CSV table of C-alpha atoms in Angstrom, one decimal:
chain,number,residue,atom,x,y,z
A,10,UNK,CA,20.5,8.0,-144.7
A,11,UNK,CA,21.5,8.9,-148.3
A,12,UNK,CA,23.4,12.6,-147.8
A,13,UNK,CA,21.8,13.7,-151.5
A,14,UNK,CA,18.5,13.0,-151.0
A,15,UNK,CA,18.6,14.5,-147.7
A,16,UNK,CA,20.0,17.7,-149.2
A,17,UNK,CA,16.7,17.5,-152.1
A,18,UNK,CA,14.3,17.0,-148.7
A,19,UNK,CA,15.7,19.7,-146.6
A,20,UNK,CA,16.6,22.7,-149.3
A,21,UNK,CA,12.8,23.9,-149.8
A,22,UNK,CA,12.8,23.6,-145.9
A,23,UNK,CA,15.8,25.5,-144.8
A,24,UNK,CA,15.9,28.6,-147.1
A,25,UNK,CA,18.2,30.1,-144.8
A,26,UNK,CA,16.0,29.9,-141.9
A,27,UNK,CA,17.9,30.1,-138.7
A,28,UNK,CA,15.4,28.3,-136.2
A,29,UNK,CA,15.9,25.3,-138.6
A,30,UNK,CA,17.7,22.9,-136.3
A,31,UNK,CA,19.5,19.1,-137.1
A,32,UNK,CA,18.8,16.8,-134.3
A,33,UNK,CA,20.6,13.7,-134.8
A,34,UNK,CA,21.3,10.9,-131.6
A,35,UNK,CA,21.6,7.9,-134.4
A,36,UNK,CA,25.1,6.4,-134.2
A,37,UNK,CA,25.1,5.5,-138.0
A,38,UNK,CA,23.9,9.4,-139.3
A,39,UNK,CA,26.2,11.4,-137.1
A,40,UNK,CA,28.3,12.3,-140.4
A,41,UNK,CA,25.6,13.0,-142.4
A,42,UNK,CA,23.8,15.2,-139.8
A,43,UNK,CA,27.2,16.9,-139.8
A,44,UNK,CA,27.4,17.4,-143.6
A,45,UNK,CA,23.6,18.6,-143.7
A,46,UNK,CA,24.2,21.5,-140.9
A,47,UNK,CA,27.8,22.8,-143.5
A,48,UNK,CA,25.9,22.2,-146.2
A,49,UNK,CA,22.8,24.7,-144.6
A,50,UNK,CA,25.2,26.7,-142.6
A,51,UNK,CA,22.9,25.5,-139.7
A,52,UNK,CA,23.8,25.5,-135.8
A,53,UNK,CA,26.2,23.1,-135.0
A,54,UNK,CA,26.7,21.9,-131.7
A,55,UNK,CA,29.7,19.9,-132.2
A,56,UNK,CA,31.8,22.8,-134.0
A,57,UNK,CA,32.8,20.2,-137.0
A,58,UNK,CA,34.7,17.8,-134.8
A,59,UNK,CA,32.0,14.6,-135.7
A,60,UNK,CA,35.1,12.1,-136.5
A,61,UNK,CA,36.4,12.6,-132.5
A,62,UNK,CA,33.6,10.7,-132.1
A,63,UNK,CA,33.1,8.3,-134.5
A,64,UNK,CA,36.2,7.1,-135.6
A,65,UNK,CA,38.0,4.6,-133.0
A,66,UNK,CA,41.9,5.1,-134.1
A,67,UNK,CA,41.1,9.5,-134.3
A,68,UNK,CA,40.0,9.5,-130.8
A,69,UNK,CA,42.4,6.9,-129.2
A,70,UNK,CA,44.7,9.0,-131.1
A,71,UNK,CA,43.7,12.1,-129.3
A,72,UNK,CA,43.4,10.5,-126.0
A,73,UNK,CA,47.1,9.3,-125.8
A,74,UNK,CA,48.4,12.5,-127.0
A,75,UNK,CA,46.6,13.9,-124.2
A,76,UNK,CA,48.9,12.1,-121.6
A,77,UNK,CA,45.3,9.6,-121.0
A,78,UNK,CA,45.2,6.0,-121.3
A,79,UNK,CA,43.7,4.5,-123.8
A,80,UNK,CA,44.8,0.6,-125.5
A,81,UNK,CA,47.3,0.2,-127.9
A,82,UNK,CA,45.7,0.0,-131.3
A,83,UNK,CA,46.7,-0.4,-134.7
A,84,UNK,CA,45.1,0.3,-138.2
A,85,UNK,CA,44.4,-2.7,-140.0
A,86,UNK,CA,45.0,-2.3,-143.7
A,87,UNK,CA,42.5,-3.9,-146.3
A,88,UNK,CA,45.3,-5.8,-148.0
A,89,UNK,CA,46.8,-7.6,-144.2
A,90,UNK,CA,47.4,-10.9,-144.3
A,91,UNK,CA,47.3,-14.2,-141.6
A,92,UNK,CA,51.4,-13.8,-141.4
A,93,UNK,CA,50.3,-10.1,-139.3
A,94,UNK,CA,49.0,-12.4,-136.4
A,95,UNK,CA,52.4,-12.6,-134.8
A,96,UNK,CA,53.6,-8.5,-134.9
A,97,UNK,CA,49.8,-7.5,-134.5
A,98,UNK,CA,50.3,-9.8,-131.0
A,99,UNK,CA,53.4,-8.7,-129.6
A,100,UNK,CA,52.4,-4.8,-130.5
A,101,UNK,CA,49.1,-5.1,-128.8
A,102,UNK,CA,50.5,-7.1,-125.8
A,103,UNK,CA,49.4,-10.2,-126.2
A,104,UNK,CA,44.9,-11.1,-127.2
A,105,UNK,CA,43.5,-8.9,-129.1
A,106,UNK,CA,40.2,-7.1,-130.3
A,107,UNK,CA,39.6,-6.1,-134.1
A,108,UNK,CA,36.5,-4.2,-135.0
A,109,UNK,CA,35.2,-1.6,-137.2
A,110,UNK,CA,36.8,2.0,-137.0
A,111,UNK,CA,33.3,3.6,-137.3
A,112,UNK,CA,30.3,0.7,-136.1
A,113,UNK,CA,27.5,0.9,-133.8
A,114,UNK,CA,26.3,-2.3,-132.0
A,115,UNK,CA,29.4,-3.9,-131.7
A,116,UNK,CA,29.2,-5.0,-134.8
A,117,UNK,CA,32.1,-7.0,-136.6
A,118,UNK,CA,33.8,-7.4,-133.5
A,119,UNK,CA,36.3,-10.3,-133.2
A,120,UNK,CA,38.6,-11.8,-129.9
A,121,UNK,CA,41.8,-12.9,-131.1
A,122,UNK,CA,43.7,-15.4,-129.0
A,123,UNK,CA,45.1,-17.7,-131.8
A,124,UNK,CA,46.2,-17.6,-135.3
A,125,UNK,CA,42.7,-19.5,-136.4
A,126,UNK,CA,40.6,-16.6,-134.4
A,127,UNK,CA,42.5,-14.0,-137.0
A,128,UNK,CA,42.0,-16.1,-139.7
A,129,UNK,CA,38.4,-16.5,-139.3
A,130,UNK,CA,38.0,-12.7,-139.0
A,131,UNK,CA,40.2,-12.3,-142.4
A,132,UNK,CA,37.9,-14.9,-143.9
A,133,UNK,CA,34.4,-13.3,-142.9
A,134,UNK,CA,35.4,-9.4,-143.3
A,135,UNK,CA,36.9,-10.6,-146.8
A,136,UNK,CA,35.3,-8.6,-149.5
A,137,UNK,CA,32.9,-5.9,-147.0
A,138,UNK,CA,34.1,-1.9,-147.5
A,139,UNK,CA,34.7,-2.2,-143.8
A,140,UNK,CA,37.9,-0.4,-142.5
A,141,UNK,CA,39.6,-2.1,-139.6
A,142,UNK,CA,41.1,-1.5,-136.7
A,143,UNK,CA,43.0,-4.0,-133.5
A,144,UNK,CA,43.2,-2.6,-130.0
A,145,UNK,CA,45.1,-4.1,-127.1
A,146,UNK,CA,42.2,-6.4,-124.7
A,147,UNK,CA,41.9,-5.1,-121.6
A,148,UNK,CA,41.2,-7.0,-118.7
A,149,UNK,CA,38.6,-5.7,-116.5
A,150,UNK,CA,34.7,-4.2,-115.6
A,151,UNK,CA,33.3,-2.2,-118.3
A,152,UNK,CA,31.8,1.4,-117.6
A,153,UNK,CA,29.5,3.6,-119.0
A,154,UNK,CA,30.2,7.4,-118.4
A,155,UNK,CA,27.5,9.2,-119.8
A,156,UNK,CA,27.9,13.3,-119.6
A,157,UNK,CA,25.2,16.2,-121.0
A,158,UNK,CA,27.3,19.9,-121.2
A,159,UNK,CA,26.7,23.0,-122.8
A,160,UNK,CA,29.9,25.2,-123.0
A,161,UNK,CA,32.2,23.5,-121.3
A,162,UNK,CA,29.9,23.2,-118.9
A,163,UNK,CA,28.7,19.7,-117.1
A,164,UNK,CA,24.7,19.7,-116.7
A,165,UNK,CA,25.0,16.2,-115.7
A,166,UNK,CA,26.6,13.2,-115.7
A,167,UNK,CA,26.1,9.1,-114.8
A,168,UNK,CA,28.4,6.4,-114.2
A,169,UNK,CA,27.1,3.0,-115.0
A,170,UNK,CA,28.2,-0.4,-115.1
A,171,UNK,CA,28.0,-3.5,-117.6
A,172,UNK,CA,27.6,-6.9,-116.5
A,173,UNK,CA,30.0,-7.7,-119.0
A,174,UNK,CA,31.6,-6.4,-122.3
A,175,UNK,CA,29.4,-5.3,-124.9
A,176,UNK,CA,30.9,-8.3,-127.6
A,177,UNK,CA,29.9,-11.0,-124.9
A,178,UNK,CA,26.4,-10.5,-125.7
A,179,UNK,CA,27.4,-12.5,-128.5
A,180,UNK,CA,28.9,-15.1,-126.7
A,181,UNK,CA,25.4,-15.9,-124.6
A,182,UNK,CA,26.2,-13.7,-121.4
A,183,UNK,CA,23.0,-11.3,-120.8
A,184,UNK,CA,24.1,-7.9,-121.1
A,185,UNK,CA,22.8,-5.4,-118.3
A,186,UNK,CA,23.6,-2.0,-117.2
A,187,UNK,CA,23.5,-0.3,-113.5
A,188,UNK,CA,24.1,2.9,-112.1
A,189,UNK,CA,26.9,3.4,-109.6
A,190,UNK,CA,26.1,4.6,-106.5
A,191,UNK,CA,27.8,8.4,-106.2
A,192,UNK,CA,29.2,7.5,-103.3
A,193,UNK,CA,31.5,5.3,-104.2
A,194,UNK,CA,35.0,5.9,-104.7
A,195,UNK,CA,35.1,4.5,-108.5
A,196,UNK,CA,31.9,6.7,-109.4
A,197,UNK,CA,34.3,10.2,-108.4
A,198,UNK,CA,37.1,8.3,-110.3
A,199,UNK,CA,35.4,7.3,-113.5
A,200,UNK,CA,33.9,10.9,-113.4
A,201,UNK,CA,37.2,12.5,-113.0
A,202,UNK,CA,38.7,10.6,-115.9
A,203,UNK,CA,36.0,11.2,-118.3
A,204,UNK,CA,35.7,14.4,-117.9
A,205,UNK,CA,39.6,14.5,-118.9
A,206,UNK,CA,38.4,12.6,-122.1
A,207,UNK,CA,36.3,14.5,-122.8
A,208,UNK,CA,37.6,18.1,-123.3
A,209,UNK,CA,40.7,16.4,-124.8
A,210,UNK,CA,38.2,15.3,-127.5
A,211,UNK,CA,36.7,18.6,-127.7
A,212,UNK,CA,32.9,17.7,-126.4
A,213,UNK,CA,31.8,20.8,-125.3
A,214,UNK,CA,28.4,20.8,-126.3
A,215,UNK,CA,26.2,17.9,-126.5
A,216,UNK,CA,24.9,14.5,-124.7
A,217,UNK,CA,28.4,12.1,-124.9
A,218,UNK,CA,28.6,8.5,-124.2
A,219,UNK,CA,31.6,6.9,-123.5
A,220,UNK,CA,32.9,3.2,-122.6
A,221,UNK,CA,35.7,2.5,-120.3
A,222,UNK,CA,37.5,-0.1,-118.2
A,223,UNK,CA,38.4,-0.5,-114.9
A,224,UNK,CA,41.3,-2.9,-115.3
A,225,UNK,CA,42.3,-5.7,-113.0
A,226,UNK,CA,45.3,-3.7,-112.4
A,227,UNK,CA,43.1,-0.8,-111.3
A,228,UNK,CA,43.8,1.7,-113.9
A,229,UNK,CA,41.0,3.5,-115.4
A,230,UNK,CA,41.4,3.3,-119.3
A,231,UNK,CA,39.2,5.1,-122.2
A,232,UNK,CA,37.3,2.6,-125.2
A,233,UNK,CA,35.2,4.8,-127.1
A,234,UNK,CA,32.9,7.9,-127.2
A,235,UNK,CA,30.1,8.6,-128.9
A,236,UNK,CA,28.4,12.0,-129.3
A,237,UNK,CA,25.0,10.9,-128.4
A,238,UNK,CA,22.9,10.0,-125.1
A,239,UNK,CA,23.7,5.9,-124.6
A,240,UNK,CA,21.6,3.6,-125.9
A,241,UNK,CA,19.2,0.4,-125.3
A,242,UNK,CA,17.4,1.8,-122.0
A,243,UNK,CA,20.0,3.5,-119.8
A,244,UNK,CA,18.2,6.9,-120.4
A,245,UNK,CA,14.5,5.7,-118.7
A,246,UNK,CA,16.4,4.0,-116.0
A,247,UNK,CA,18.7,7.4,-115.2
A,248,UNK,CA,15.1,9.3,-115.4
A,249,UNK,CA,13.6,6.7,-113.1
A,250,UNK,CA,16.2,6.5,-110.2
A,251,UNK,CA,17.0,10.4,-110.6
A,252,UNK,CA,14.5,12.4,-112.4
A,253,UNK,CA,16.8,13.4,-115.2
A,254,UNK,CA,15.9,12.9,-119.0
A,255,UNK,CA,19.1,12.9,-120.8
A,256,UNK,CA,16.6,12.8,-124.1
A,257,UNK,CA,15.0,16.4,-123.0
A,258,UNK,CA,18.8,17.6,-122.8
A,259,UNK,CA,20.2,16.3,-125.6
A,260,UNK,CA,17.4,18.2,-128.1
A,261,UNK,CA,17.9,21.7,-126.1
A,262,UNK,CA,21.7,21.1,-126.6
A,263,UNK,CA,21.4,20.5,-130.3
A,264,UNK,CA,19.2,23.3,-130.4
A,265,UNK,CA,20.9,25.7,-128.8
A,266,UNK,CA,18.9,26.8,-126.2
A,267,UNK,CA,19.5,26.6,-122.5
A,268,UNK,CA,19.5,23.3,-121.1
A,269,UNK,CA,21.3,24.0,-117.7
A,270,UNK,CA,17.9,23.7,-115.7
A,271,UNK,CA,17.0,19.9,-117.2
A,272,UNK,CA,20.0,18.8,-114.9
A,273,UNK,CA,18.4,18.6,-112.1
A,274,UNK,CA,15.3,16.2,-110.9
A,275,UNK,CA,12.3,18.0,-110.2
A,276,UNK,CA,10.6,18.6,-106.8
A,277,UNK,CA,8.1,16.3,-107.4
A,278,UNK,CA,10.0,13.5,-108.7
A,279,UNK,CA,9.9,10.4,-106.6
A,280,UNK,CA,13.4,7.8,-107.1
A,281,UNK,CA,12.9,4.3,-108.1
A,282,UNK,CA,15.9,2.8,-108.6
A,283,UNK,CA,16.1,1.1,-112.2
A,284,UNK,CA,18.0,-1.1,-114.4
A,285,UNK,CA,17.6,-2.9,-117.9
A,286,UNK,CA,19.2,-6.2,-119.2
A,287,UNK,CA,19.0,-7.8,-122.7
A,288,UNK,CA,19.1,-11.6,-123.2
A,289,UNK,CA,20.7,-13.0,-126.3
A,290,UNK,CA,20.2,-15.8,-129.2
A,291,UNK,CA,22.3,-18.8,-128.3
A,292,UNK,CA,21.3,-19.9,-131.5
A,293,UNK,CA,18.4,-23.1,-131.6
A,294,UNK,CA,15.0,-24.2,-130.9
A,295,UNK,CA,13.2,-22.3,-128.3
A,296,UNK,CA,11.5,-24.7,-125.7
A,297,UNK,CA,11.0,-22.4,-122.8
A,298,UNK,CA,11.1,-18.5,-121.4
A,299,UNK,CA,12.3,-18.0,-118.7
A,300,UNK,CA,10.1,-15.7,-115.8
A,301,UNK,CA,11.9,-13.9,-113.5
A,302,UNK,CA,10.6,-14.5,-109.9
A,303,UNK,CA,11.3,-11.1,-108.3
A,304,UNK,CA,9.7,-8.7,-106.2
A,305,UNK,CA,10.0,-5.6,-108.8
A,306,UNK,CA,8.8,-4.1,-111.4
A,307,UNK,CA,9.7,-5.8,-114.3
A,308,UNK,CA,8.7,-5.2,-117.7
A,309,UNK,CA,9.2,-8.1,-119.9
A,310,UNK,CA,10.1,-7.4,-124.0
A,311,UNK,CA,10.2,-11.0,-125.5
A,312,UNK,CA,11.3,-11.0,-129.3
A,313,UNK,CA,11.3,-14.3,-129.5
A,314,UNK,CA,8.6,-17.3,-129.1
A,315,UNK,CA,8.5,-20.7,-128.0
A,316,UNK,CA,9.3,-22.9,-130.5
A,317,UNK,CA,10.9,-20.7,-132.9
A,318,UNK,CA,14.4,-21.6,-134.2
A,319,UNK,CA,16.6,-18.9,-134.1
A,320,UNK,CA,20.3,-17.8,-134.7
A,321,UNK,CA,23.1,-16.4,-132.5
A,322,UNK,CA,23.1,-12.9,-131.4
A,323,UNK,CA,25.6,-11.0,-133.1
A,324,UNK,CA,25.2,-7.3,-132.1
A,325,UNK,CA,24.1,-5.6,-129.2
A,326,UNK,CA,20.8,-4.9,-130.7
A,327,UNK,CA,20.3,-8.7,-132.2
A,328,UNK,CA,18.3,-10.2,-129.0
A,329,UNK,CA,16.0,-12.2,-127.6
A,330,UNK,CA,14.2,-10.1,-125.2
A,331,UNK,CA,15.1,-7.1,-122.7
A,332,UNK,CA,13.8,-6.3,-119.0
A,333,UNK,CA,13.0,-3.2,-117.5
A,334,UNK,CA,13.0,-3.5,-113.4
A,335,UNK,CA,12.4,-0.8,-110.7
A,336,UNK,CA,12.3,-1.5,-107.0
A,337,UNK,CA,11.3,0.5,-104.6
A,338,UNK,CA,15.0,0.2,-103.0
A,339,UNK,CA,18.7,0.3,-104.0
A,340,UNK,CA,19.2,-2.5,-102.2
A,341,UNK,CA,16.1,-4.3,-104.0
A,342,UNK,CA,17.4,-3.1,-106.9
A,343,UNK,CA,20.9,-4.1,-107.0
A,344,UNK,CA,19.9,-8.0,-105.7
A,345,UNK,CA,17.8,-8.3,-109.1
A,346,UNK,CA,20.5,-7.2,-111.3
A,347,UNK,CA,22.8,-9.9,-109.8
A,348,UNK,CA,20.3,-12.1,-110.5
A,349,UNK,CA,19.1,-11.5,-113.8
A,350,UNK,CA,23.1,-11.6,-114.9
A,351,UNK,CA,23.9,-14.4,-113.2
A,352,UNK,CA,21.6,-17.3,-112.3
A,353,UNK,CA,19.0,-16.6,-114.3
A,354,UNK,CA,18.2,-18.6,-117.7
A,355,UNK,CA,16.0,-16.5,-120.2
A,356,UNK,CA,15.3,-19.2,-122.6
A,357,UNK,CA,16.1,-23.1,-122.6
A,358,UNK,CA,16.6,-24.4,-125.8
A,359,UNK,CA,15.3,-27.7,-127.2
């Protein structure tokens, strides 16, 4: 969104007004939301402190310095050359992830294991307006931790978990997401620590979704926040299993107004557990779609066709089709995902 024309749109709208609100929960306008509410004097729910949450080196930064861990990072500067492989190695302990400072999607993410993996990104990013950063790898489970609060106060909060690391969606592994049961000993863990990361960044008010590892050395360890609810379809599948519409939240939040009751499922409300995957572009001609032989729910999105060609996936929004599932069971529920990330092939290739 262009910030100027913005301005021109709103100006006749605002006038002042104080029941003009800014919602915003797209990753790539959080600064010009931000800009629009100073510019308007207009409510602002995150109290001017937008870059904790976009910017990957500003809120690593403020992790660390909070005692939390966090991988070792380092900024990349536009004019670094193939001879930084070596330092950039030993600094970051060993393989090593570059990407954006401020992206969505993971886009312009990069492994590097070898001097030719560095090159390759130098090669491709040469030329883009792109700022760059390289984090330590971590070894490990991905999380989500995804938190609504309104003055320091939790309304509610979910721990999921990835079938695998967002960038691997690239690499033809389907990406899903499931909830953790609450009584497991990780969900108390992962809640614990991101609630520590999260009032070290400042995220008082708001819907905040955050990424995190549980490393093979079982340490809990912060990737990145954003100040939005999470993305893809972790949202219908939190409403589904537990009544809860982090959507409904997120607007009162923004608003102002009193969201403290949305935290909780309503009487009526009847749990079916729930879980989405996405399946990615391998890159070829399509010969066959796969169909999922389950007893769920399951709510097919194909974006693709038989006998299309198509390219790689390469972001987390680039894909070939998703699937929605509710069972009537978390054990149900919890046998599909397995099987949806694991044995199952979406789409043969010719």
């Amino acid at each position: 969104m262009d910030l100027e024309q913005a301005i021109g749109v709103l100006a006749p709208l605002v006038s002042g007004d104080a029941a003009v609100k800014i919602f915003c929960n797209q990753e790539a306008n959080m600064e010009v939301a931000d800009r629009l509410r100073e510019r308007f004097g207009l409510h602002d729910h995150l109290a001017g402190k937008v870059e904790h949450f976009r910017d990957k080196l500003a809120m690593k930064h403020i992790i660390q310095s909070a005692g939390l861990r966090a991988p070792v990072y380092a900024e990349l500067m536009p004019d670094i050359g193939a001879e930084a492989y070596a330092d950039l190695r030993q600094a970051l302990r060993g393989k090593f992830i570059v990407k954006p400072r401020a992206s969505v999607g993971s886009r312009g993410v990069y492994k590097i294991d070898k001097p030719a993996d560095f090159e390759r990104f130098l090669s491709e990013a040469a030329g883009d307006d792109c700022e760059y950063e390289a984090e330590e790898f971590i070894d490990g489970d991905l999380y989500e931790f995804d938190l609504a609060i309104q003055n320091g106060e939790p309304i509610y909060s979910a721990v999921s978990r990835y079938s695998c690391p967002m960038a691997d969606l690239q690499e033809g592994r389907t990406l899903g997401s499931i909830m953790v049961g609450r009584n497991e000993p990780l969900h108390a863990r992962i809640v614990a620590f991101g609630l520590q990361c999260a009032r070290a960044l400042g995220a008082d008010n708001g819907c905040f979704h955050m990424e995190l590892f549980h490393s093979v050395a079982d340490e809990l360890v912060f990737l990145e926040v954003a100040a939005r609810s999470p993305g893809l379809m972790t949202v219908p599948a939190y409403h589904s299993w537990e009544g809860v519409n982090l959507y409904d939240m997120e607007l009162m939040i923004q608003s102002g107004q009193d969201a403290s009751r949305l935290g909780q499922a309503a009487v009526s409300h009847q749990s079916r557990p729930a879980f989405f995957v996405v399946f990615p572009k391998v890159g070829g001609t399509i010969r066959e779609l796969g169909k999922p032989e389950l007893d769920c729910d399951i709510d097919m999105d194909w974006r693709v066709h038989v006998g299309q060609r198509v390219e790689a996936t390469t972001t987390n929004i680039d894909f070939a089709g998703k699937a929605f599932v509710r069972a009537d069971s978390e054990a149900e529920v919890r046998q599909a995902f397995q099987h949806l990330v694991g044995e199952f092939i979406p789409v043969s290739y010719l």
